[in-house]
Amino acid sequence: METVRKRPLADADSSQSIAKKRIIADENDTPRANGTPPAEERDDGIDPAKLESFRKQAIFRRMKAHERESDRNRAQLEQLRERNRNTEEGLKALVACWSQLINTIRSLVPSESVVNGQDPNPPGAPLASSNCARISYNVTLFFPSRV
């Protein structure tokens, strides 16, 4: 039979038992780990003035880091706004060119070839004398509000 290796059960009154560290609150409701003495009773060799100075410096460093992050975010926001403005201007220019192209096509096509928005060249019919009418008709189908 196989021998089972287990640790022996420690006695409850043994001095070797270790308390688990849990966060508890002391008399002043200050959180601390179980088994550690309160801050007033510790003798860490740390000067309270130095400790407070270190804490203030840490807060200041965090504040500076947040300030740098905020500056980066503001700069990125401004870049995105500039990019948006440029895109909007480009879109306006494209719409203007498109409208000019449509107007040019309409001026080249005789008015009787486009009647009441009807396709002068329905599918299967012979092509009209000008393909511009077909282009104009297709453009007004896809972009009626822009023409």
PDB file of C-alpha atoms in Angstrom, residues 2-118:
ATOM      1  CA  GLU A   2       1.183   3.461  -0.778  1.00  0.00           C
ATOM      2  CA  THR A   3       2.195   5.679   2.107  1.00  0.00           C
ATOM      3  CA  VAL A   4       0.536   9.079   2.247  1.00  0.00           C
ATOM      4  CA  ARG A   5       2.739  12.025   3.118  1.00  0.00           C
ATOM      5  CA  LYS A   6       0.850  14.683   4.984  1.00  0.00           C
ATOM      6  CA  ARG A   7       1.931  17.326   7.375  1.00  0.00           C
ATOM      7  CA  PRO A   8       1.119  16.560  10.966  1.00  0.00           C
ATOM      8  CA  LEU A   9      -1.818  18.452  12.402  1.00  0.00           C
ATOM      9  CA  ALA A  10      -0.550  21.453  14.369  1.00  0.00           C
ATOM     10  CA  ASP A  11      -1.849  21.785  17.898  1.00  0.00           C
ATOM     11  CA  ALA A  12      -4.278  24.613  18.487  1.00  0.00           C
ATOM     12  CA  ASP A  13      -2.272  25.847  21.473  1.00  0.00           C
ATOM     13  CA  SER A  14       1.011  25.690  19.589  1.00  0.00           C
ATOM     14  CA  SER A  15       3.115  28.840  19.622  1.00  0.00           C
ATOM     15  CA  GLN A  16       3.914  28.291  15.952  1.00  0.00           C
ATOM     16  CA  SER A  17       0.427  29.156  14.739  1.00  0.00           C
ATOM     17  CA  ILE A  18       0.477  32.218  12.529  1.00  0.00           C
ATOM     18  CA  ALA A  19      -2.432  34.623  12.405  1.00  0.00           C
ATOM     19  CA  LYS A  20      -3.680  35.485   8.942  1.00  0.00           C
ATOM     20  CA  LYS A  21      -3.204  39.076   7.964  1.00  0.00           C
ATOM     21  CA  ARG A  22      -6.543  40.765   7.503  1.00  0.00           C
ATOM     22  CA  ILE A  23      -7.353  44.405   7.228  1.00  0.00           C
ATOM     23  CA  ILE A  24      -8.921  45.683  10.414  1.00  0.00           C
ATOM     24  CA  ALA A  25      -9.633  49.110  11.803  1.00  0.00           C
ATOM     25  CA  ASP A  26      -8.052  50.375  14.994  1.00  0.00           C
ATOM     26  CA  GLU A  27      -9.582  52.714  17.561  1.00  0.00           C
ATOM     27  CA  ASN A  28      -9.389  55.676  15.171  1.00  0.00           C
ATOM     28  CA  ASP A  29     -10.989  53.694  12.304  1.00  0.00           C
ATOM     29  CA  THR A  30      -7.639  53.678  10.511  1.00  0.00           C
ATOM     30  CA  PRO A  31      -7.206  50.507   8.448  1.00  0.00           C
ATOM     31  CA  ARG A  32      -4.238  48.316   9.300  1.00  0.00           C
ATOM     32  CA  ALA A  33      -3.235  44.698   8.878  1.00  0.00           C
ATOM     33  CA  ASN A  34      -4.054  42.259  11.649  1.00  0.00           C
ATOM     34  CA  GLY A  35      -0.969  41.510  13.710  1.00  0.00           C
ATOM     35  CA  THR A  36       0.695  44.877  13.138  1.00  0.00           C
ATOM     36  CA  PRO A  37       0.785  47.440  15.913  1.00  0.00           C
ATOM     37  CA  PRO A  38      -0.917  50.830  15.442  1.00  0.00           C
ATOM     38  CA  ALA A  39       1.166  53.611  13.930  1.00  0.00           C
ATOM     39  CA  GLU A  40       1.690  55.294  17.305  1.00  0.00           C
ATOM     40  CA  GLU A  41       3.205  52.136  18.817  1.00  0.00           C
ATOM     41  CA  ARG A  42       5.503  51.246  15.909  1.00  0.00           C
ATOM     42  CA  ASP A  43       9.149  52.056  16.121  1.00  0.00           C
ATOM     43  CA  ASP A  44      10.150  52.067  12.454  1.00  0.00           C
ATOM     44  CA  GLY A  45      12.815  54.670  12.895  1.00  0.00           C
ATOM     45  CA  ILE A  46      10.972  56.926  10.456  1.00  0.00           C
ATOM     46  CA  ASP A  47      10.646  60.555  11.322  1.00  0.00           C
ATOM     47  CA  PRO A  48       6.956  61.605  11.088  1.00  0.00           C
ATOM     48  CA  ALA A  49       7.974  64.903   9.449  1.00  0.00           C
ATOM     49  CA  LYS A  50       9.908  63.021   6.737  1.00  0.00           C
ATOM     50  CA  LEU A  51       6.996  60.658   6.244  1.00  0.00           C
ATOM     51  CA  GLU A  52       4.582  63.559   5.802  1.00  0.00           C
ATOM     52  CA  SER A  53       7.008  65.252   3.426  1.00  0.00           C
ATOM     53  CA  PHE A  54       7.276  62.049   1.387  1.00  0.00           C
ATOM     54  CA  ARG A  55       3.497  61.762   1.214  1.00  0.00           C
ATOM     55  CA  LYS A  56       3.163  65.365   0.073  1.00  0.00           C
ATOM     56  CA  GLN A  57       5.792  64.806  -2.604  1.00  0.00           C
ATOM     57  CA  ALA A  58       3.994  61.683  -3.781  1.00  0.00           C
ATOM     58  CA  ILE A  59       0.736  63.619  -4.051  1.00  0.00           C
ATOM     59  CA  PHE A  60       2.542  66.382  -5.933  1.00  0.00           C
ATOM     60  CA  ARG A  61       4.093  63.847  -8.354  1.00  0.00           C
ATOM     61  CA  ARG A  62       0.684  62.318  -9.041  1.00  0.00           C
ATOM     62  CA  MET A  63      -0.773  65.788  -9.582  1.00  0.00           C
ATOM     63  CA  LYS A  64       1.994  66.611 -12.073  1.00  0.00           C
ATOM     64  CA  ALA A  65       1.441  63.297 -13.890  1.00  0.00           C
ATOM     65  CA  HIS A  66      -2.290  64.058 -14.189  1.00  0.00           C
ATOM     66  CA  GLU A  67      -1.460  67.548 -15.441  1.00  0.00           C
ATOM     67  CA  ARG A  68       0.825  66.141 -18.154  1.00  0.00           C
ATOM     68  CA  GLU A  69      -1.848  63.634 -19.163  1.00  0.00           C
ATOM     69  CA  SER A  70      -4.427  66.425 -19.305  1.00  0.00           C
ATOM     70  CA  ASP A  71      -2.127  68.526 -21.520  1.00  0.00           C
ATOM     71  CA  ARG A  72      -1.609  65.564 -23.865  1.00  0.00           C
ATOM     72  CA  ASN A  73      -5.364  65.001 -24.048  1.00  0.00           C
ATOM     73  CA  ARG A  74      -6.005  68.683 -24.789  1.00  0.00           C
ATOM     74  CA  ALA A  75      -3.390  68.667 -27.570  1.00  0.00           C
ATOM     75  CA  GLN A  76      -4.891  65.504 -29.060  1.00  0.00           C
ATOM     76  CA  LEU A  77      -8.377  67.028 -28.878  1.00  0.00           C
ATOM     77  CA  GLU A  78      -7.159  70.127 -30.722  1.00  0.00           C
ATOM     78  CA  GLN A  79      -5.531  67.944 -33.398  1.00  0.00           C
ATOM     79  CA  LEU A  80      -8.771  66.009 -33.843  1.00  0.00           C
ATOM     80  CA  ARG A  81     -10.760  69.240 -34.111  1.00  0.00           C
ATOM     81  CA  GLU A  82      -8.341  70.566 -36.757  1.00  0.00           C
ATOM     82  CA  ARG A  83      -8.580  67.293 -38.644  1.00  0.00           C
ATOM     83  CA  ASN A  84     -12.378  67.496 -38.451  1.00  0.00           C
ATOM     84  CA  ARG A  85     -12.323  71.062 -39.812  1.00  0.00           C
ATOM     85  CA  ASN A  86     -10.083  70.015 -42.702  1.00  0.00           C
ATOM     86  CA  THR A  87     -12.317  67.055 -43.497  1.00  0.00           C
ATOM     87  CA  GLU A  88     -15.433  69.239 -43.433  1.00  0.00           C
ATOM     88  CA  GLU A  89     -13.781  71.781 -45.759  1.00  0.00           C
ATOM     89  CA  GLY A  90     -12.766  68.989 -48.130  1.00  0.00           C
ATOM     90  CA  LEU A  91     -16.289  67.613 -48.105  1.00  0.00           C
ATOM     91  CA  LYS A  92     -17.723  71.061 -48.878  1.00  0.00           C
ATOM     92  CA  ALA A  93     -15.296  71.422 -51.787  1.00  0.00           C
ATOM     93  CA  LEU A  94     -16.256  67.967 -53.061  1.00  0.00           C
ATOM     94  CA  VAL A  95     -19.971  68.811 -52.891  1.00  0.00           C
ATOM     95  CA  ALA A  96     -19.354  72.090 -54.753  1.00  0.00           C
ATOM     96  CA  CYS A  97     -17.362  70.307 -57.479  1.00  0.00           C
ATOM     97  CA  TRP A  98     -20.010  67.607 -57.720  1.00  0.00           C
ATOM     98  CA  SER A  99     -22.772  70.210 -58.094  1.00  0.00           C
ATOM     99  CA  GLN A 100     -20.763  72.012 -60.750  1.00  0.00           C
ATOM    100  CA  LEU A 101     -20.247  68.731 -62.618  1.00  0.00           C
ATOM    101  CA  ILE A 102     -23.975  67.975 -62.513  1.00  0.00           C
ATOM    102  CA  ASN A 103     -24.831  71.478 -63.727  1.00  0.00           C
ATOM    103  CA  THR A 104     -22.309  71.142 -66.554  1.00  0.00           C
ATOM    104  CA  ILE A 105     -23.765  67.789 -67.559  1.00  0.00           C
ATOM    105  CA  ARG A 106     -27.275  69.230 -67.505  1.00  0.00           C
ATOM    106  CA  SER A 107     -26.211  72.169 -69.639  1.00  0.00           C
ATOM    107  CA  LEU A 108     -24.692  69.811 -72.240  1.00  0.00           C
ATOM    108  CA  VAL A 109     -27.730  67.549 -72.443  1.00  0.00           C
ATOM    109  CA  PRO A 110     -30.715  68.831 -74.422  1.00  0.00           C
ATOM    110  CA  SER A 111     -33.676  69.420 -72.133  1.00  0.00           C
ATOM    111  CA  GLU A 112     -36.036  67.188 -74.150  1.00  0.00           C
ATOM    112  CA  SER A 113     -33.832  64.121 -73.538  1.00  0.00           C
ATOM    113  CA  VAL A 114     -34.566  64.167 -69.799  1.00  0.00           C
ATOM    114  CA  VAL A 115     -38.295  64.396 -69.206  1.00  0.00           C
ATOM    115  CA  ASN A 116     -39.827  64.304 -65.711  1.00  0.00           C
ATOM    116  CA  GLY A 117     -36.917  62.374 -64.235  1.00  0.00           C
ATOM    117  CA  GLN A 118     -37.449  59.455 -66.649  1.00  0.00           C
TER     118      GLN A 118
END
